[in-house]
Amino acid sequence: MLNVIPAPLCAKEREGKVSFGNRIKISGAFENTASYAKKMLACIEGGDDSKMVFIQDDSITKEGYRLCVDKGKITVFASDETGAFYALMTLAQLSGGESSVPCCEIEDKPRYAFRGFMLDSARHFWSVETVKRYIDLMARLKMNEFHFHLSDDQGWRAEIKKYPLLTEKGSIRRNTQLALYGYNTGKEEHDDKEYGRGYYYTQEQLRDIVAFAAERHIEVIPEIDMPGHMVAAIACYPNLSCRGEAIEVSTRWGVMDNILCCGKEGVYEFAKDIIDELCDIFPGRFFHIGGDEVPKKRWKECPLCQAKIKKEGLKDENALQGYFNNEMAKYLKIKGKRMIGWNEILDAQDIMDTDIVAQWWVNHSAGNFQEKKWMSRGGKIVMSPLSYVYMNHPFHLRPLKKTYSTDERLLGKDAGQGILGLEIPQWTEYIRSEKKLDMLTIPRLITFSEVCWTAQERKDYADFENRLENSRGYFDLTGCPVCPQYLYRGKVKPWYAVTNALKQALWYKDVDYEWKIMKDRL
Ligand code: ACM
Ligand code: ZN
């Protein structure tokens, strides 16, 4: 099999090689991709040792391509720029960073339309350069949705001009929880250092990231998590919460009782103001409103929330979240956006617009009743099943093989039509360095690209692992090194066995163990 990840639909290797050095003449359709190719292959204009021709062929499906590498000539057929671009990405992998590629013929197209990666920049902040490095890797892997988790209890990371405190104050926390080590004693460890001063993206930087991604056919989906996970914002503007009391940006991880008060009109205005500014920066089709882990404790005690429930004729507090979701979805629709939220938004699905997309991350009870019902009503799901794809967990618990086995049938044998696509998230509570981020993320993102792109009948884990091993040099050259095989196979044994997958404390201890063993070898 040719060394390409994700595996193409159909690939035939032929005798011989085409050497293109830096004397290749690029011509034909798809101006943007052709000029990207010139940059990428660093060609000398006018050189004609070999030729690369882009041809428009409307019989090819959207994002698909045909790539023919013959002696002296490389031909790319596609119906859109994205398909042509993906042919170029395949070519880059085939070259392995060298100046020749094997003669071959490849026909290819994606399995799913939505192929996502999420990065949490709220818990720990990642520089513009790091974000771009990951976006570039995504493009090379033919992934197309970068979900940018920009706010959470522990930090607000996107400049909002109307609410300057969000980044001036909301980006900073007094200290950081290191790990929930003492699950026997209940004691937490914290460092004693302020974190986050200046750690936010200016609107100019966000626009720059969006442009960088667009050049690589990637849409950036901003996430502002609401009405829960809002402590950093409430610390700046206490009136957003039910009690209106002064609180600090959270220094602990987990789920917080303090959430937005959905009984106050001002909260809806605040959320819409944020949406206004971000929609101006992010031109894509989707906007993520989070919606996960929303304890209803405060709402139950709040006269304003209770009055809102009564006024709108809502059944209960879940329905109040559903009402809030609908208000946001309606507003986003006016702006031409489709709303996405984590699967908890389905708790009030009976009153929700099925144009909203639900991102499935954790099992609802009763065999995913809510997700199945949503799909049967015509609603769409993006799959991020925690026990297959969460990258903040140790390889010991989640080796690549497990991630590779992620399948739409986890949501029932007939789930297909309801699945818009898949996304692999990286949460960074316990990831404090870029090398640790790389260790946990790069091999899994590469693996997941094949889950998103490659037709079911073409998937083969053993073959994937061979291609991954043979592509190490290529990923090194792109600045995205893959950790050793014995780590991604989960062979670095922790000093105890995890017996209960719910003991998150142990997961993070295992990650730390793997990191301790590996960090000097990466
Ligand atoms: C999540 O992991 N709370 C979506
Ligand atoms: Zn309230």
Coordinates of C-alpha atoms and ligand atoms in Angstrom, one line a residue:
M1 CA 0.0 0.0 0.0
L2 CA 1.2 3.5 -0.8
N3 CA 2.2 5.6 2.2
V4 CA -0.8 7.8 2.5
I5 CA -2.8 8.6 5.6
P6 CA -5.8 8.6 5.5
A7 CA -5.9 5.6 3.2
P8 CA -7.4 6.5 -0.2
L9 CA -10.5 4.9 -1.7
C10 CA -8.5 3.2 -4.4
A11 CA -4.7 3.3 -5.1
K12 CA -2.6 1.5 -7.6
E13 CA 1.2 1.7 -7.6
R14 CA 3.0 1.5 -10.9
E15 CA 6.6 1.0 -11.9
G16 CA 9.0 3.9 -11.7
K17 CA 9.1 7.3 -10.1
V18 CA 8.6 10.9 -11.0
S19 CA 11.3 13.3 -9.9
F20 CA 10.1 16.9 -9.7
G21 CA 13.0 18.5 -7.8
N22 CA 12.4 22.2 -8.0
R23 CA 11.9 22.2 -11.8
I24 CA 8.3 21.4 -12.2
K25 CA 5.9 23.3 -14.4
I26 CA 2.5 23.7 -12.8
S27 CA -0.5 24.7 -15.0
G28 CA -4.3 24.3 -15.6
A29 CA -7.3 24.9 -13.4
F30 CA -7.7 25.7 -9.7
E31 CA -5.6 28.8 -9.4
N32 CA -5.5 28.8 -5.6
T33 CA -4.3 25.2 -5.3
A34 CA -1.8 25.7 -8.2
S35 CA -0.3 28.6 -6.4
Y36 CA -0.3 26.7 -3.1
A37 CA 1.5 23.9 -5.0
K38 CA 4.2 26.2 -6.2
K39 CA 4.8 27.4 -2.7
M40 CA 4.7 24.0 -1.2
L41 CA 6.9 22.3 -3.7
A42 CA 9.2 25.4 -3.8
C43 CA 9.4 25.2 -7.6
I44 CA 11.5 27.4 -9.8
E45 CA 9.2 29.1 -12.3
G46 CA 9.9 28.0 -15.8
G47 CA 11.6 24.8 -14.9
D48 CA 10.1 22.0 -16.8
D49 CA 11.9 18.8 -15.8
S50 CA 8.4 17.5 -15.2
K51 CA 4.8 18.8 -15.4
M52 CA 1.9 19.0 -13.1
V53 CA -1.5 19.7 -14.6
F54 CA -4.8 20.5 -12.8
I55 CA -7.9 19.5 -14.7
Q56 CA -11.5 20.4 -13.8
D57 CA -13.7 17.3 -14.0
D58 CA -17.3 17.8 -12.8
S59 CA -17.9 14.1 -12.6
I60 CA -15.8 13.9 -9.5
T61 CA -17.6 14.3 -6.2
K62 CA -17.0 17.3 -4.0
E63 CA -13.7 17.1 -2.1
G64 CA -12.7 14.1 -4.1
Y65 CA -9.9 13.8 -6.6
R66 CA -8.1 11.6 -9.1
L67 CA -4.3 11.7 -9.1
C68 CA -2.2 10.2 -11.9
V69 CA 1.5 10.2 -11.5
D70 CA 3.1 9.1 -14.8
K71 CA 6.7 9.4 -15.9
G72 CA 7.3 13.1 -16.4
K73 CA 3.8 14.2 -15.7
I74 CA 1.5 14.5 -12.7
T75 CA -2.2 15.0 -13.4
V76 CA -4.9 16.1 -10.9
F77 CA -8.6 15.8 -11.7
A78 CA -11.1 17.4 -9.3
S79 CA -14.4 19.2 -9.4
D80 CA -13.5 21.8 -6.8
E81 CA -10.5 23.5 -5.3
T82 CA -10.8 21.4 -2.1
G83 CA -10.4 18.1 -4.1
A84 CA -7.5 19.6 -6.0
F85 CA -5.9 20.6 -2.7
Y86 CA -6.4 17.2 -1.2
A87 CA -4.6 15.6 -4.2
L88 CA -1.7 17.9 -3.5
M89 CA -1.7 16.8 0.2
T90 CA -1.6 13.2 -1.0
L91 CA 1.3 14.0 -3.3
A92 CA 3.1 15.7 -0.4
Q93 CA 2.8 12.5 1.7
L94 CA 3.8 10.3 -1.2
S95 CA 7.0 12.3 -1.6
G96 CA 7.8 11.9 2.1
G97 CA 9.4 15.3 1.9
E98 CA 11.8 14.1 -0.9
S99 CA 11.7 15.4 -4.4
S100 CA 10.2 12.3 -6.1
V101 CA 7.0 10.3 -6.0
P102 CA 6.2 6.8 -7.1
C103 CA 4.2 6.4 -10.3
C104 CA 0.6 5.6 -9.3
E105 CA -3.1 6.2 -9.9
I106 CA -5.3 7.2 -7.0
E107 CA -9.0 7.8 -6.8
D108 CA -10.3 9.3 -3.5
K109 CA -13.1 10.9 -1.7
P110 CA -14.1 11.4 1.9
R111 CA -16.4 9.2 3.9
Y112 CA -17.8 12.0 6.1
A113 CA -18.4 15.7 5.4
F114 CA -17.4 16.9 8.9
R115 CA -13.9 15.8 10.0
G116 CA -13.1 17.7 13.1
F117 CA -10.4 18.4 15.7
M118 CA -11.0 20.4 18.9
L119 CA -8.3 22.2 20.9
D120 CA -9.0 23.6 24.4
S121 CA -7.1 26.8 24.6
A122 CA -9.1 27.9 27.7
R123 CA -7.6 25.6 30.3
H124 CA -4.1 26.0 28.9
F125 CA -3.3 28.5 26.2
W126 CA -1.7 27.6 22.9
S127 CA 0.2 30.2 20.9
V128 CA -0.9 31.3 17.4
E129 CA 2.1 29.4 16.0
T130 CA 1.1 26.2 17.8
V131 CA -2.5 26.5 16.6
K132 CA -1.3 27.0 13.1
R133 CA 1.0 24.0 13.3
Y134 CA -2.0 21.8 14.2
I135 CA -4.2 23.4 11.5
D136 CA -1.5 22.6 9.0
L137 CA -1.3 19.0 10.2
M138 CA -5.1 18.8 9.9
A139 CA -4.9 19.9 6.3
R140 CA -2.3 17.4 5.5
L141 CA -4.7 14.8 6.9
K142 CA -7.7 16.1 4.9
M143 CA -9.5 17.2 8.0
N144 CA -11.7 20.2 7.6
E145 CA -13.3 21.5 10.9
F146 CA -11.1 23.1 13.6
H147 CA -13.2 23.6 16.7
F148 CA -11.6 26.2 18.9
H149 CA -12.6 26.0 22.6
L150 CA -12.1 29.6 23.6
S151 CA -13.8 30.0 26.9
D152 CA -14.3 28.0 30.1
D153 CA -14.5 28.4 33.9
Q154 CA -10.7 28.7 34.1
G155 CA -10.0 31.3 31.4
W156 CA -11.5 33.5 28.6
R157 CA -9.3 33.6 25.6
A158 CA -11.0 35.6 22.8
E159 CA -10.9 39.4 22.7
I160 CA -14.4 40.9 22.8
K161 CA -14.2 44.7 22.4
K162 CA -17.6 45.4 24.1
Y163 CA -16.5 43.5 27.2
P164 CA -12.8 44.2 27.7
L165 CA -12.7 42.7 31.2
L166 CA -13.2 39.2 29.7
T167 CA -9.6 39.1 28.6
E168 CA -8.1 41.7 30.9
K169 CA -9.3 39.8 34.0
G170 CA -11.1 36.7 32.8
S171 CA -7.9 35.3 31.2
I172 CA -6.1 35.1 34.6
R173 CA -6.5 32.6 37.4
R174 CA -4.9 32.8 40.8
N175 CA -3.4 29.3 40.6
T176 CA -3.9 26.0 38.8
Q177 CA -5.0 22.6 40.0
L178 CA -2.3 20.1 39.2
A179 CA -4.2 16.8 39.7
L180 CA -6.8 15.2 41.8
Y181 CA -4.3 12.9 43.3
G182 CA -5.9 12.1 46.6
Y183 CA -9.1 10.5 45.5
N184 CA -8.7 8.6 48.8
T185 CA -8.2 11.7 50.9
G186 CA -10.0 14.1 48.6
K187 CA -7.0 16.5 48.7
E188 CA -6.1 18.4 45.6
E189 CA -2.8 19.7 44.6
H190 CA -2.4 23.2 43.2
D191 CA 0.6 25.2 42.1
D192 CA 1.0 28.6 43.6
K193 CA 1.4 30.6 40.5
E194 CA -0.9 33.0 38.6
Y195 CA -1.7 31.7 35.2
G196 CA -2.9 33.4 32.0
R197 CA -1.9 37.1 32.1
G198 CA -1.9 38.1 28.4
Y199 CA -2.9 34.6 27.3
Y200 CA -5.7 35.4 24.9
Y201 CA -6.1 35.9 21.2
T202 CA -6.7 39.4 19.9
Q203 CA -9.3 39.7 17.2
E204 CA -6.5 40.4 14.7
Q205 CA -4.8 37.1 15.7
L206 CA -8.1 35.2 15.4
R207 CA -8.6 36.6 11.9
D208 CA -5.1 35.6 11.0
I209 CA -5.8 32.0 12.2
V210 CA -9.1 32.0 10.2
A211 CA -7.2 33.0 7.1
F212 CA -4.5 30.5 7.6
A213 CA -7.1 27.8 8.0
A214 CA -9.1 28.9 5.0
E215 CA -6.0 28.7 2.8
R216 CA -6.0 25.0 3.8
H217 CA -9.7 24.4 3.3
I218 CA -10.4 24.3 7.0
E219 CA -13.3 26.1 8.7
V220 CA -12.7 27.4 12.2
I221 CA -15.6 26.9 14.6
P222 CA -15.5 29.1 17.6
E223 CA -16.9 27.7 20.8
I224 CA -18.2 29.9 23.6
D225 CA -19.4 27.4 26.2
M226 CA -22.7 28.5 27.7
P227 CA -24.7 28.7 29.9
G228 CA -22.4 26.5 32.0
H229 CA -18.6 26.6 32.1
M230 CA -18.9 30.4 32.4
V231 CA -17.1 31.2 35.7
A232 CA -14.4 33.2 34.0
A233 CA -17.0 35.5 32.4
I234 CA -19.0 35.7 35.7
A235 CA -15.9 36.6 37.6
C236 CA -15.7 39.7 35.3
Y237 CA -19.4 40.5 35.2
P238 CA -21.0 39.0 38.3
N239 CA -24.5 40.1 37.3
L240 CA -24.5 37.4 34.6
S241 CA -25.1 34.8 37.3
C242 CA -28.3 34.1 39.4
R243 CA -26.9 35.4 42.7
G244 CA -24.8 38.2 41.2
E245 CA -22.1 37.7 43.8
A246 CA -18.4 38.3 43.3
I247 CA -16.4 35.2 42.4
E248 CA -13.0 34.5 41.1
V249 CA -11.9 32.8 37.8
S250 CA -11.9 29.1 38.7
T251 CA -8.6 27.5 39.8
R252 CA -10.2 24.0 39.9
W253 CA -11.3 21.7 37.2
G254 CA -14.7 20.1 37.0
V255 CA -18.3 21.2 36.8
M256 CA -19.3 24.4 38.6
D257 CA -22.7 25.3 40.0
N258 CA -22.2 29.0 39.1
I259 CA -23.7 29.4 35.6
L260 CA -25.4 32.1 33.5
C261 CA -28.8 33.2 34.8
C262 CA -31.2 32.4 32.0
G263 CA -33.9 34.4 33.8
K264 CA -32.2 37.7 33.1
E265 CA -32.7 39.5 29.8
G266 CA -29.2 41.0 30.1
V267 CA -27.7 37.5 29.8
Y268 CA -29.3 37.0 26.4
E269 CA -28.0 40.4 25.3
F270 CA -24.5 39.5 26.5
A271 CA -24.5 36.2 24.6
K272 CA -25.8 37.9 21.5
D273 CA -23.2 40.6 21.7
I274 CA -20.4 38.0 21.9
I275 CA -22.0 36.2 18.9
D276 CA -22.1 39.4 17.0
E277 CA -18.4 40.1 17.4
L278 CA -17.3 36.5 16.8
C279 CA -19.5 36.0 13.7
D280 CA -17.7 39.0 12.2
I281 CA -14.4 37.2 12.7
F282 CA -15.4 33.6 11.9
P283 CA -17.1 33.4 8.5
G284 CA -17.8 29.7 8.6
R285 CA -21.1 27.8 8.6
F286 CA -21.1 26.7 12.3
F287 CA -21.0 28.2 15.8
H288 CA -20.6 26.1 18.9
I289 CA -22.4 27.1 22.1
G290 CA -21.1 24.4 24.3
G291 CA -24.1 23.5 26.5
D292 CA -22.4 20.7 28.3
E293 CA -22.4 20.0 32.0
V294 CA -25.0 22.6 33.2
P295 CA -26.0 21.9 36.8
K296 CA -29.5 23.3 37.4
K297 CA -29.0 23.9 41.1
R298 CA -28.9 27.7 41.0
W299 CA -31.8 28.0 38.5
K300 CA -34.0 26.0 40.9
E301 CA -33.4 28.6 43.7
C302 CA -33.5 31.7 41.5
P303 CA -36.7 33.7 41.4
L304 CA -35.8 35.2 38.0
C305 CA -35.1 31.8 36.4
Q306 CA -38.3 30.4 37.9
A307 CA -40.3 33.4 36.7
K308 CA -38.9 32.9 33.2
I309 CA -39.9 29.2 33.3
K310 CA -43.4 30.2 34.2
K311 CA -43.7 33.1 31.7
E312 CA -42.5 31.0 28.8
G313 CA -44.6 28.0 29.8
L314 CA -41.6 25.7 30.2
K315 CA -41.7 22.4 31.8
D316 CA -38.6 22.6 34.0
E317 CA -35.0 23.8 34.2
N318 CA -33.9 21.5 31.3
A319 CA -36.5 23.2 29.2
L320 CA -35.1 26.6 30.3
Q321 CA -31.7 25.5 28.8
G322 CA -33.7 24.3 25.7
Y323 CA -35.3 27.8 25.5
F324 CA -31.8 29.4 25.8
N325 CA -30.5 27.1 23.1
N326 CA -33.3 28.0 20.8
E327 CA -32.8 31.7 21.3
M328 CA -29.2 31.3 20.4
A329 CA -29.9 29.1 17.5
K330 CA -32.5 31.6 16.1
Y331 CA -30.0 34.4 16.4
L332 CA -27.3 32.4 14.8
K333 CA -29.6 31.4 12.0
I334 CA -30.3 35.1 11.2
K335 CA -26.5 35.4 10.8
G336 CA -26.4 32.4 8.5
K337 CA -24.9 30.0 11.0
R338 CA -25.9 26.6 12.2
M339 CA -25.6 26.0 15.9
I340 CA -23.7 23.0 17.4
G341 CA -23.8 22.0 21.0
W342 CA -22.6 19.1 23.2
N343 CA -25.1 16.3 23.7
E344 CA -26.6 17.7 26.9
I345 CA -28.5 20.1 24.7
L346 CA -30.7 17.1 23.7
D347 CA -32.1 17.0 27.3
A348 CA -34.7 19.4 26.0
Q349 CA -34.9 18.2 22.4
D350 CA -38.7 18.2 22.2
I351 CA -38.7 22.0 22.0
M352 CA -35.5 22.3 19.9
D353 CA -35.0 23.1 16.3
T354 CA -33.6 20.0 14.5
D355 CA -31.3 22.2 12.4
I356 CA -29.1 22.3 15.5
V357 CA -26.2 19.8 15.5
A358 CA -25.6 17.8 18.6
Q359 CA -22.1 16.6 19.4
W360 CA -22.2 13.2 21.1
W361 CA -19.4 12.8 23.7
V362 CA -20.9 10.9 26.6
N363 CA -23.5 8.2 26.9
H364 CA -27.0 9.4 27.7
S365 CA -28.8 6.8 29.8
A366 CA -31.1 4.2 28.3
G367 CA -28.9 3.2 25.4
N368 CA -28.5 6.7 23.9
F369 CA -32.2 7.2 23.7
Q370 CA -31.8 10.9 23.2
E371 CA -29.3 10.6 20.3
K372 CA -31.4 8.0 18.5
K373 CA -34.6 10.0 19.0
W374 CA -32.8 13.1 17.6
M375 CA -31.6 11.3 14.5
S376 CA -35.1 9.8 14.0
R377 CA -36.4 13.3 14.0
G378 CA -33.9 14.2 11.3
G379 CA -31.4 15.9 13.6
K380 CA -27.7 15.5 12.9
I381 CA -24.9 14.2 15.2
V382 CA -21.2 14.8 15.3
M383 CA -19.6 11.8 17.0
S384 CA -16.9 12.3 19.7
P385 CA -17.4 9.2 21.9
L386 CA -15.3 9.8 25.0
S387 CA -14.1 6.3 25.5
Y388 CA -12.8 6.1 21.9
V389 CA -11.5 9.5 21.1
Y390 CA -10.7 11.7 24.1
M391 CA -7.0 12.4 23.8
N392 CA -6.4 13.7 27.3
H393 CA -6.5 10.1 28.5
P394 CA -3.5 7.7 28.7
F395 CA -2.5 5.4 25.8
H396 CA -2.5 2.7 28.4
L397 CA -6.3 3.1 28.5
R398 CA -6.8 4.2 25.0
P399 CA -4.2 2.9 22.5
L400 CA -4.4 4.0 18.8
K401 CA -6.1 0.7 17.9
K402 CA -9.1 1.7 20.1
T403 CA -9.4 5.1 18.5
Y404 CA -9.1 3.5 15.0
S405 CA -12.1 1.4 15.9
T406 CA -14.5 4.3 16.3
D407 CA -17.6 3.6 14.3
E408 CA -20.9 5.2 13.5
R409 CA -22.6 1.9 14.6
L410 CA -21.9 2.9 18.2
L411 CA -25.1 4.9 17.8
G412 CA -27.0 2.0 16.4
K413 CA -26.7 -0.1 13.2
D414 CA -28.7 2.4 11.2
A415 CA -27.1 5.5 12.4
G416 CA -25.4 6.4 9.1
Q417 CA -27.8 9.0 7.8
G418 CA -27.9 10.9 11.1
I419 CA -24.1 11.2 11.3
L420 CA -22.8 14.5 9.9
G421 CA -19.3 13.5 10.8
L422 CA -16.8 13.0 13.7
E423 CA -14.5 15.1 15.8
I424 CA -11.6 14.3 18.1
P425 CA -11.2 16.7 21.0
Q426 CA -8.2 17.6 23.1
W427 CA -8.9 18.9 26.6
T428 CA -6.0 20.5 28.3
E429 CA -6.6 20.7 32.0
Y430 CA -3.5 18.6 32.7
I431 CA -1.5 19.5 29.6
R432 CA 0.9 22.2 30.5
S433 CA 3.6 21.9 27.9
E434 CA 3.6 21.8 24.1
K435 CA 5.6 18.5 24.0
K436 CA 3.0 16.8 26.2
L437 CA 0.3 18.2 23.9
D438 CA 2.2 16.7 20.9
M439 CA 2.7 13.4 22.6
L440 CA -1.0 12.9 23.3
T441 CA -2.4 14.6 20.2
I442 CA -0.4 13.9 17.1
P443 CA -0.6 10.1 16.8
R444 CA -4.3 10.2 17.6
L445 CA -5.1 13.0 15.2
I446 CA -3.3 11.1 12.4
T447 CA -5.3 7.9 13.3
F448 CA -8.6 9.7 13.5
S449 CA -8.2 11.2 10.1
E450 CA -8.5 7.7 8.7
V451 CA -11.7 7.1 10.8
C452 CA -13.2 10.3 9.2
W453 CA -12.0 9.9 5.7
T454 CA -11.5 6.3 4.7
A455 CA -14.3 4.0 3.5
Q456 CA -15.2 1.3 5.9
E457 CA -14.1 -1.5 3.5
R458 CA -10.6 0.1 3.1
K459 CA -9.8 0.3 6.8
D460 CA -7.3 -2.1 8.2
Y461 CA -5.5 -1.3 11.4
A462 CA -2.3 -3.4 10.8
D463 CA -1.8 -1.7 7.5
F464 CA -2.5 1.7 9.0
E465 CA 0.3 1.1 11.6
N466 CA 2.7 0.2 8.8
R467 CA 1.9 3.4 7.0
L468 CA 2.3 5.3 10.2
E469 CA 5.7 3.9 10.9
N470 CA 6.8 4.5 7.3
S471 CA 5.6 8.1 7.5
R472 CA 7.6 9.1 10.6
G473 CA 10.1 11.0 8.6
Y474 CA 7.4 12.9 6.8
F475 CA 5.6 13.9 10.0
D476 CA 8.9 14.9 11.6
L477 CA 9.6 17.2 8.6
T478 CA 6.2 18.9 9.1
G479 CA 7.0 19.6 12.7
C480 CA 4.6 17.0 14.1
P481 CA 6.7 14.0 15.3
V482 CA 4.9 10.8 16.2
C483 CA 5.7 9.2 19.6
P484 CA 7.2 5.7 19.7
Q485 CA 5.1 2.7 18.9
Y486 CA 5.3 1.1 22.3
L487 CA 3.7 4.2 23.8
Y488 CA 0.9 4.5 21.3
R489 CA 0.2 0.8 21.7
G490 CA -0.2 1.4 25.4
K491 CA 2.8 -0.7 26.4
V492 CA 4.1 1.8 28.9
K493 CA 2.7 0.2 32.0
P494 CA 1.6 2.4 34.9
W495 CA 2.6 1.1 38.3
Y496 CA -1.0 0.0 39.0
A497 CA -3.9 -1.1 37.0
V498 CA -6.9 1.1 36.3
T499 CA -9.9 -0.9 37.3
N500 CA -12.6 1.7 37.2
A501 CA -12.7 3.8 34.1
L502 CA -14.7 6.5 36.1
K503 CA -11.8 7.2 38.3
Q504 CA -10.5 10.2 36.3
A505 CA -7.9 10.9 39.0
L506 CA -6.2 7.7 37.9
W507 CA -6.4 8.5 34.2
Y508 CA -4.4 11.7 34.7
K509 CA -2.0 9.9 37.0
D510 CA -1.4 7.4 34.1
V511 CA -0.9 10.2 31.6
D512 CA 1.7 11.8 34.0
Y513 CA 3.4 8.4 34.3
E514 CA 3.6 8.0 30.5
W515 CA 4.8 11.6 30.2
K516 CA 7.5 11.1 32.8
I517 CA 8.8 8.0 31.0
M518 CA 8.6 9.5 27.6
K519 CA 9.4 13.1 27.8
D520 CA 13.2 12.8 27.3
R521 CA 12.7 10.4 24.4
L522 CA 10.4 12.6 22.3
Ligands
ACM1 C1 -17.1 17.6 27.6 O1 -16.1 16.8 27.6 N1 -17.5 18.2 28.8 C2 -17.8 18.0 26.4
ZN2 ZN -31.3 32.8 37.6

